[in-house]
Short mmCIF file of C-alpha atoms in Angstrom, two decimals:
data_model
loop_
_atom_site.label_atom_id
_atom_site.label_comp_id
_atom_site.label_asym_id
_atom_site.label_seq_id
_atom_site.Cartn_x
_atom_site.Cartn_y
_atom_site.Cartn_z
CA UNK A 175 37.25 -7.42 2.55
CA UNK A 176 36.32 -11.10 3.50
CA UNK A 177 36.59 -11.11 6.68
CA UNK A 178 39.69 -8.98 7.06
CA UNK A 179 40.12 -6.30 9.29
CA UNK A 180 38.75 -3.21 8.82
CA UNK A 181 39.36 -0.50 11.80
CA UNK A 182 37.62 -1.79 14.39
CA UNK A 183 35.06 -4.01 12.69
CA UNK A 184 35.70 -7.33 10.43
CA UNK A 185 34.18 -7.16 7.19
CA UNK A 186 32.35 -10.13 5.96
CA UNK A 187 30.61 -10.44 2.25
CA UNK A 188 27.29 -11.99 2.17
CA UNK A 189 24.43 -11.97 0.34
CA UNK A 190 20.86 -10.56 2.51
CA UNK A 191 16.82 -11.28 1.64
CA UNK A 192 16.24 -8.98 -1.30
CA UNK A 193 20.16 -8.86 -2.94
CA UNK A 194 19.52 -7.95 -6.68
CA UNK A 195 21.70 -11.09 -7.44
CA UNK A 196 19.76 -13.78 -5.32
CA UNK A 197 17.79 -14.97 -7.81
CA UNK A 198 20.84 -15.56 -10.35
CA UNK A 199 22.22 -17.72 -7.68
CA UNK A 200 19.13 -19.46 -7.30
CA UNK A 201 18.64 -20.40 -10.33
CA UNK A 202 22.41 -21.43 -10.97
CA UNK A 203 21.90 -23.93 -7.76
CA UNK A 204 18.33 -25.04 -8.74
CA UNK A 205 19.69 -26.13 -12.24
CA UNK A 206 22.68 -28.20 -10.26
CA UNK A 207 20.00 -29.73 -8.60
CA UNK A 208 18.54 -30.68 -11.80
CA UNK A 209 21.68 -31.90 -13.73
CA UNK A 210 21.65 -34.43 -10.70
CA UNK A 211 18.28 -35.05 -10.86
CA UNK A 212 18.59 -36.47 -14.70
CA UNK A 213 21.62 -38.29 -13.56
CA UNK A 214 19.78 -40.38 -10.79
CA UNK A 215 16.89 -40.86 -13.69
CA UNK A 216 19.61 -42.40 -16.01
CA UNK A 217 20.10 -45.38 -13.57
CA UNK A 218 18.93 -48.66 -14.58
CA UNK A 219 16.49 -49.27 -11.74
CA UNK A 220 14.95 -45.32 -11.73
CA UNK A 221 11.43 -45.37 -13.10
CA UNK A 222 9.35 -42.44 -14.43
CA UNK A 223 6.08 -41.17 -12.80
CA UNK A 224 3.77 -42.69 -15.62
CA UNK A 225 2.53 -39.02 -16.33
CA UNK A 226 6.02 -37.72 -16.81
CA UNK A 227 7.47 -40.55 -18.91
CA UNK A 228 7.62 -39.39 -22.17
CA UNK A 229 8.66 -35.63 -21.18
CA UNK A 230 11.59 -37.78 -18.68
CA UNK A 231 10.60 -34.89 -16.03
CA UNK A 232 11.64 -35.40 -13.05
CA UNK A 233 11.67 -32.15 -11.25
CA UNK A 234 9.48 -29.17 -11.42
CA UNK A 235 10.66 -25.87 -8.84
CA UNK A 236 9.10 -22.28 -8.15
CA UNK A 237 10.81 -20.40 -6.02
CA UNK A 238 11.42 -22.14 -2.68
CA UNK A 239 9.03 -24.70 -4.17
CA UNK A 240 10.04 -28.07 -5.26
CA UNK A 241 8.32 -31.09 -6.80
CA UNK A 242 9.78 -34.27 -7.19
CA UNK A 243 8.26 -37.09 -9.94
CA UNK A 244 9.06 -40.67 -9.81
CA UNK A 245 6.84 -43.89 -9.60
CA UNK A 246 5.75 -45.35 -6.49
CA UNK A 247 8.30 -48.26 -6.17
CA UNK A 248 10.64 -47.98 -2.96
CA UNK A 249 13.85 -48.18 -5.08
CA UNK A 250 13.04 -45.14 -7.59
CA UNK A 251 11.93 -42.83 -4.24
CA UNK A 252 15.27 -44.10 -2.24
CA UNK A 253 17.46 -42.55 -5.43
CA UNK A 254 15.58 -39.64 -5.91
CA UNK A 255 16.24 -38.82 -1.95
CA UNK A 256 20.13 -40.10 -2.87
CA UNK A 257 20.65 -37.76 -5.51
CA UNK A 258 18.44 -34.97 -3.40
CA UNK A 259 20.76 -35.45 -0.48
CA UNK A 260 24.18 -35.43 -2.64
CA UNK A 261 22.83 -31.84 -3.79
CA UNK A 262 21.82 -30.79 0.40
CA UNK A 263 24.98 -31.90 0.97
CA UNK A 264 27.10 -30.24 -1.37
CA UNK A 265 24.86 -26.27 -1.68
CA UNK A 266 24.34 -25.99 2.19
CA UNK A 267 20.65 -26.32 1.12
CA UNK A 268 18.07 -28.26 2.61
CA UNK A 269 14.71 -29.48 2.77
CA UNK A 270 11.88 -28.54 5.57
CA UNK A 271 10.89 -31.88 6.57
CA UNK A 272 8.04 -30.15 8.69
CA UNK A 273 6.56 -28.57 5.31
CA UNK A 274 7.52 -31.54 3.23
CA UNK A 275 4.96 -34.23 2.15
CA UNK A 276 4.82 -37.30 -0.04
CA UNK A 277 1.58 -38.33 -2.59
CA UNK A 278 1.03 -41.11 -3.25
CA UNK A 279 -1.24 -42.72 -6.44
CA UNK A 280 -2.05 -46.32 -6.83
CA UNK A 281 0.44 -47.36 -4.57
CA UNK A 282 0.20 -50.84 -2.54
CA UNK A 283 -0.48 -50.20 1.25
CA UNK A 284 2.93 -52.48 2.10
CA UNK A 285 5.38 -50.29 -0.48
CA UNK A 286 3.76 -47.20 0.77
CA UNK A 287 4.92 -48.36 4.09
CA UNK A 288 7.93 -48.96 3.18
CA UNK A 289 8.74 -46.09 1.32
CA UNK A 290 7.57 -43.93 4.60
CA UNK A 291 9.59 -46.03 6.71
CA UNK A 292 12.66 -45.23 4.58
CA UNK A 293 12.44 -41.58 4.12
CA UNK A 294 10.67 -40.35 7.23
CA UNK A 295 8.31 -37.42 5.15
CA UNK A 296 4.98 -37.32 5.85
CA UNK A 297 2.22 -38.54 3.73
CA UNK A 298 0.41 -35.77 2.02
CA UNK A 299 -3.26 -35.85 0.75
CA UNK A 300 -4.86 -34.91 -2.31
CA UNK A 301 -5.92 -32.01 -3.68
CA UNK A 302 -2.04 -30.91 -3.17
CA UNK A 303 -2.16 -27.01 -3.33
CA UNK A 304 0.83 -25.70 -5.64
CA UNK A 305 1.03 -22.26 -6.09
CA UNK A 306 -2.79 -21.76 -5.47
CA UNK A 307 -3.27 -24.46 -7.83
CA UNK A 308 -5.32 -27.63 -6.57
CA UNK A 309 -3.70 -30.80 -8.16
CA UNK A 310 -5.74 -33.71 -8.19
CA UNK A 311 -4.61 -36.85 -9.96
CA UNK A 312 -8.62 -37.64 -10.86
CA UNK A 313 -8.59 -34.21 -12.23
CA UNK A 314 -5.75 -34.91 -14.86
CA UNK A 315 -8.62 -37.16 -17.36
CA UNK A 316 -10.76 -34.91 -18.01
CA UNK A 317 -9.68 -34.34 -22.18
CA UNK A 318 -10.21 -38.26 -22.14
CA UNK A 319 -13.52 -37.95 -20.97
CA UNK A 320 -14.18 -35.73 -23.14
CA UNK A 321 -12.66 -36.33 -26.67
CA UNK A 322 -10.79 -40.14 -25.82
CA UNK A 323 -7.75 -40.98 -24.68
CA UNK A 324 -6.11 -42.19 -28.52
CA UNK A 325 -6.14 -38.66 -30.63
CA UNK A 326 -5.41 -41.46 -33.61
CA UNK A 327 -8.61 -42.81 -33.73
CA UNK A 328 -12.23 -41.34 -34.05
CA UNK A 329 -14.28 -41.05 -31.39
CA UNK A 330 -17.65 -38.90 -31.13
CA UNK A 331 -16.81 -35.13 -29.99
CA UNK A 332 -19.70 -34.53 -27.55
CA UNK A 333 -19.05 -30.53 -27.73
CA UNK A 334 -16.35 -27.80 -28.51
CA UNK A 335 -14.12 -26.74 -26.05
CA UNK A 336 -16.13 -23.59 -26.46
CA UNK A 337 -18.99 -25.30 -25.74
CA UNK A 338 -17.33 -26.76 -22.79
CA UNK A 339 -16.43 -23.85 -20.82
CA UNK A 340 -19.73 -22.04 -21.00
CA UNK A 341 -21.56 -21.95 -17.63
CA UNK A 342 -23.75 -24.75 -16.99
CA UNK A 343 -26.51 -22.47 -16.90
CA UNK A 344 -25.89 -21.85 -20.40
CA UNK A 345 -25.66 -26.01 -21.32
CA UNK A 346 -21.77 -26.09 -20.83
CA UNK A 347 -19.95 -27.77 -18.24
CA UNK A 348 -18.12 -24.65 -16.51
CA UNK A 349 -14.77 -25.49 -17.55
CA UNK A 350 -12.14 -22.97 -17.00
CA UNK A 351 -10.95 -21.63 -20.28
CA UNK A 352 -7.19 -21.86 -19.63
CA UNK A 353 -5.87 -18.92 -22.01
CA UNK A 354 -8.27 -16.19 -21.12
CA UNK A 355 -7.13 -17.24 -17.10
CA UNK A 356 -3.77 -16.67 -18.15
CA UNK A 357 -4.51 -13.59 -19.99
CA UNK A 358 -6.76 -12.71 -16.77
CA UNK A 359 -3.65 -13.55 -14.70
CA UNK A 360 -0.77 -11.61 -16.62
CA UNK A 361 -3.10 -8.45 -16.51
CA UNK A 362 -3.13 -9.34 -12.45
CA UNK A 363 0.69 -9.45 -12.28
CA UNK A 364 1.20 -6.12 -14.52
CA UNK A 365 -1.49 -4.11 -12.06
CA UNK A 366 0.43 -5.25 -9.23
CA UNK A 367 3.73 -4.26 -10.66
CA UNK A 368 2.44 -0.85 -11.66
CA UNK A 369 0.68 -0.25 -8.53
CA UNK A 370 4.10 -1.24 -6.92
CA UNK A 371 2.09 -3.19 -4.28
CA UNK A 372 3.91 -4.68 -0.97
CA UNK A 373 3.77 -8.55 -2.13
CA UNK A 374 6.80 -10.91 -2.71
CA UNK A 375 6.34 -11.43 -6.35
CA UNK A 376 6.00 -7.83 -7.46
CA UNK A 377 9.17 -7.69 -5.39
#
């Protein structure tokens, strides 16, 4: 076919919303996208996000979602956007500048500048909502609080993580117990598979 003709009509092959083998080639381009990602991080001048460091992540992506880690100095942003604009170039696929935003953490007010100046994104503001998730770089110390930030040396355990998550009413603190949410979560997913409900994800 491709494009030759075919009675009247030309036939062309493409690939529609929905195609059984979309999400193949999504994940085949998403993981070219990373390869390039890990090269840029190679270079001498890239530096980690402090938080991702010792897992050397650079990249987290969910769908048509798509995080990008680095630290806050102008030259590690500028090749992260390099290597992010060898892959637009090359797949045909780009970024929604209009729905695209840039965090910022314990950045000075004249590199922040900069860096805005440079890559013309706007500046986003915490809590960043990811996939119904609230991030919120505060939010990330809470274990420290807790227990202490060295798990080598001792330190006082106020409570049990049990203890923790109780209500407050009941002396805890209210955290949110994360494996019974994901439990609670999964069982979510399965009901709207079986119940073959009209979202995107059962989809």
């Amino acid at each position: 076919m491709n494009g030759r003709l075919q009675g009247s009509f030309a036939a062309r092959k493409g690939l529609r919303q929905g195609d059984p083998i979309s999400p193949l080639l999504f994940v085949l381009v998403m993981e070219y996208l990373t390869r390039l990602l890990n090269q840029v991080a190679q270079h001498r001048e890239f530096q980690f996000h402090p938080m991702c460091k010792n897992l050397q992540l650079v990249n987290l992506c969910f769908a048509d979602d798509l995080i990008l880690f680095c630290k806050g100095t102008f030259r590690s942003v500028n090749l992260l956007m390099e290597g992010f604009l060898k892959f637009s170039q090359s797949s045909r696929q780009s970024a929604n500048l209009t729905k695209s935003h840039i965090y910022f953490g314990g950045v000075g007010a004249d590199v922040k500048n900069n860096i805005l100046s440079s890559i013309v994104i706007e500046e986003g503001h915490f809590p960043l909502n990811y996939l119904g998730v609230k991030l919120k770089p505060t939010r990330w110390i809470c274990c420290n609080f807790l227990w202490g930030a060295n798990g080598h040396c001792s330190k006082f355990h106020c409570s049990s993580w049990s203890q923790v998550c109780l209500p407050k009413s009941l002396g805890g603190l209210g955290f949110k117990e994360g494996c019974n949410w994901n439990k609670v979560l999964l069982a979510k997913f399965i009901w709207a598979v079986s119940s073959k409900q009209d979202v995107l994800w059962e989809k």
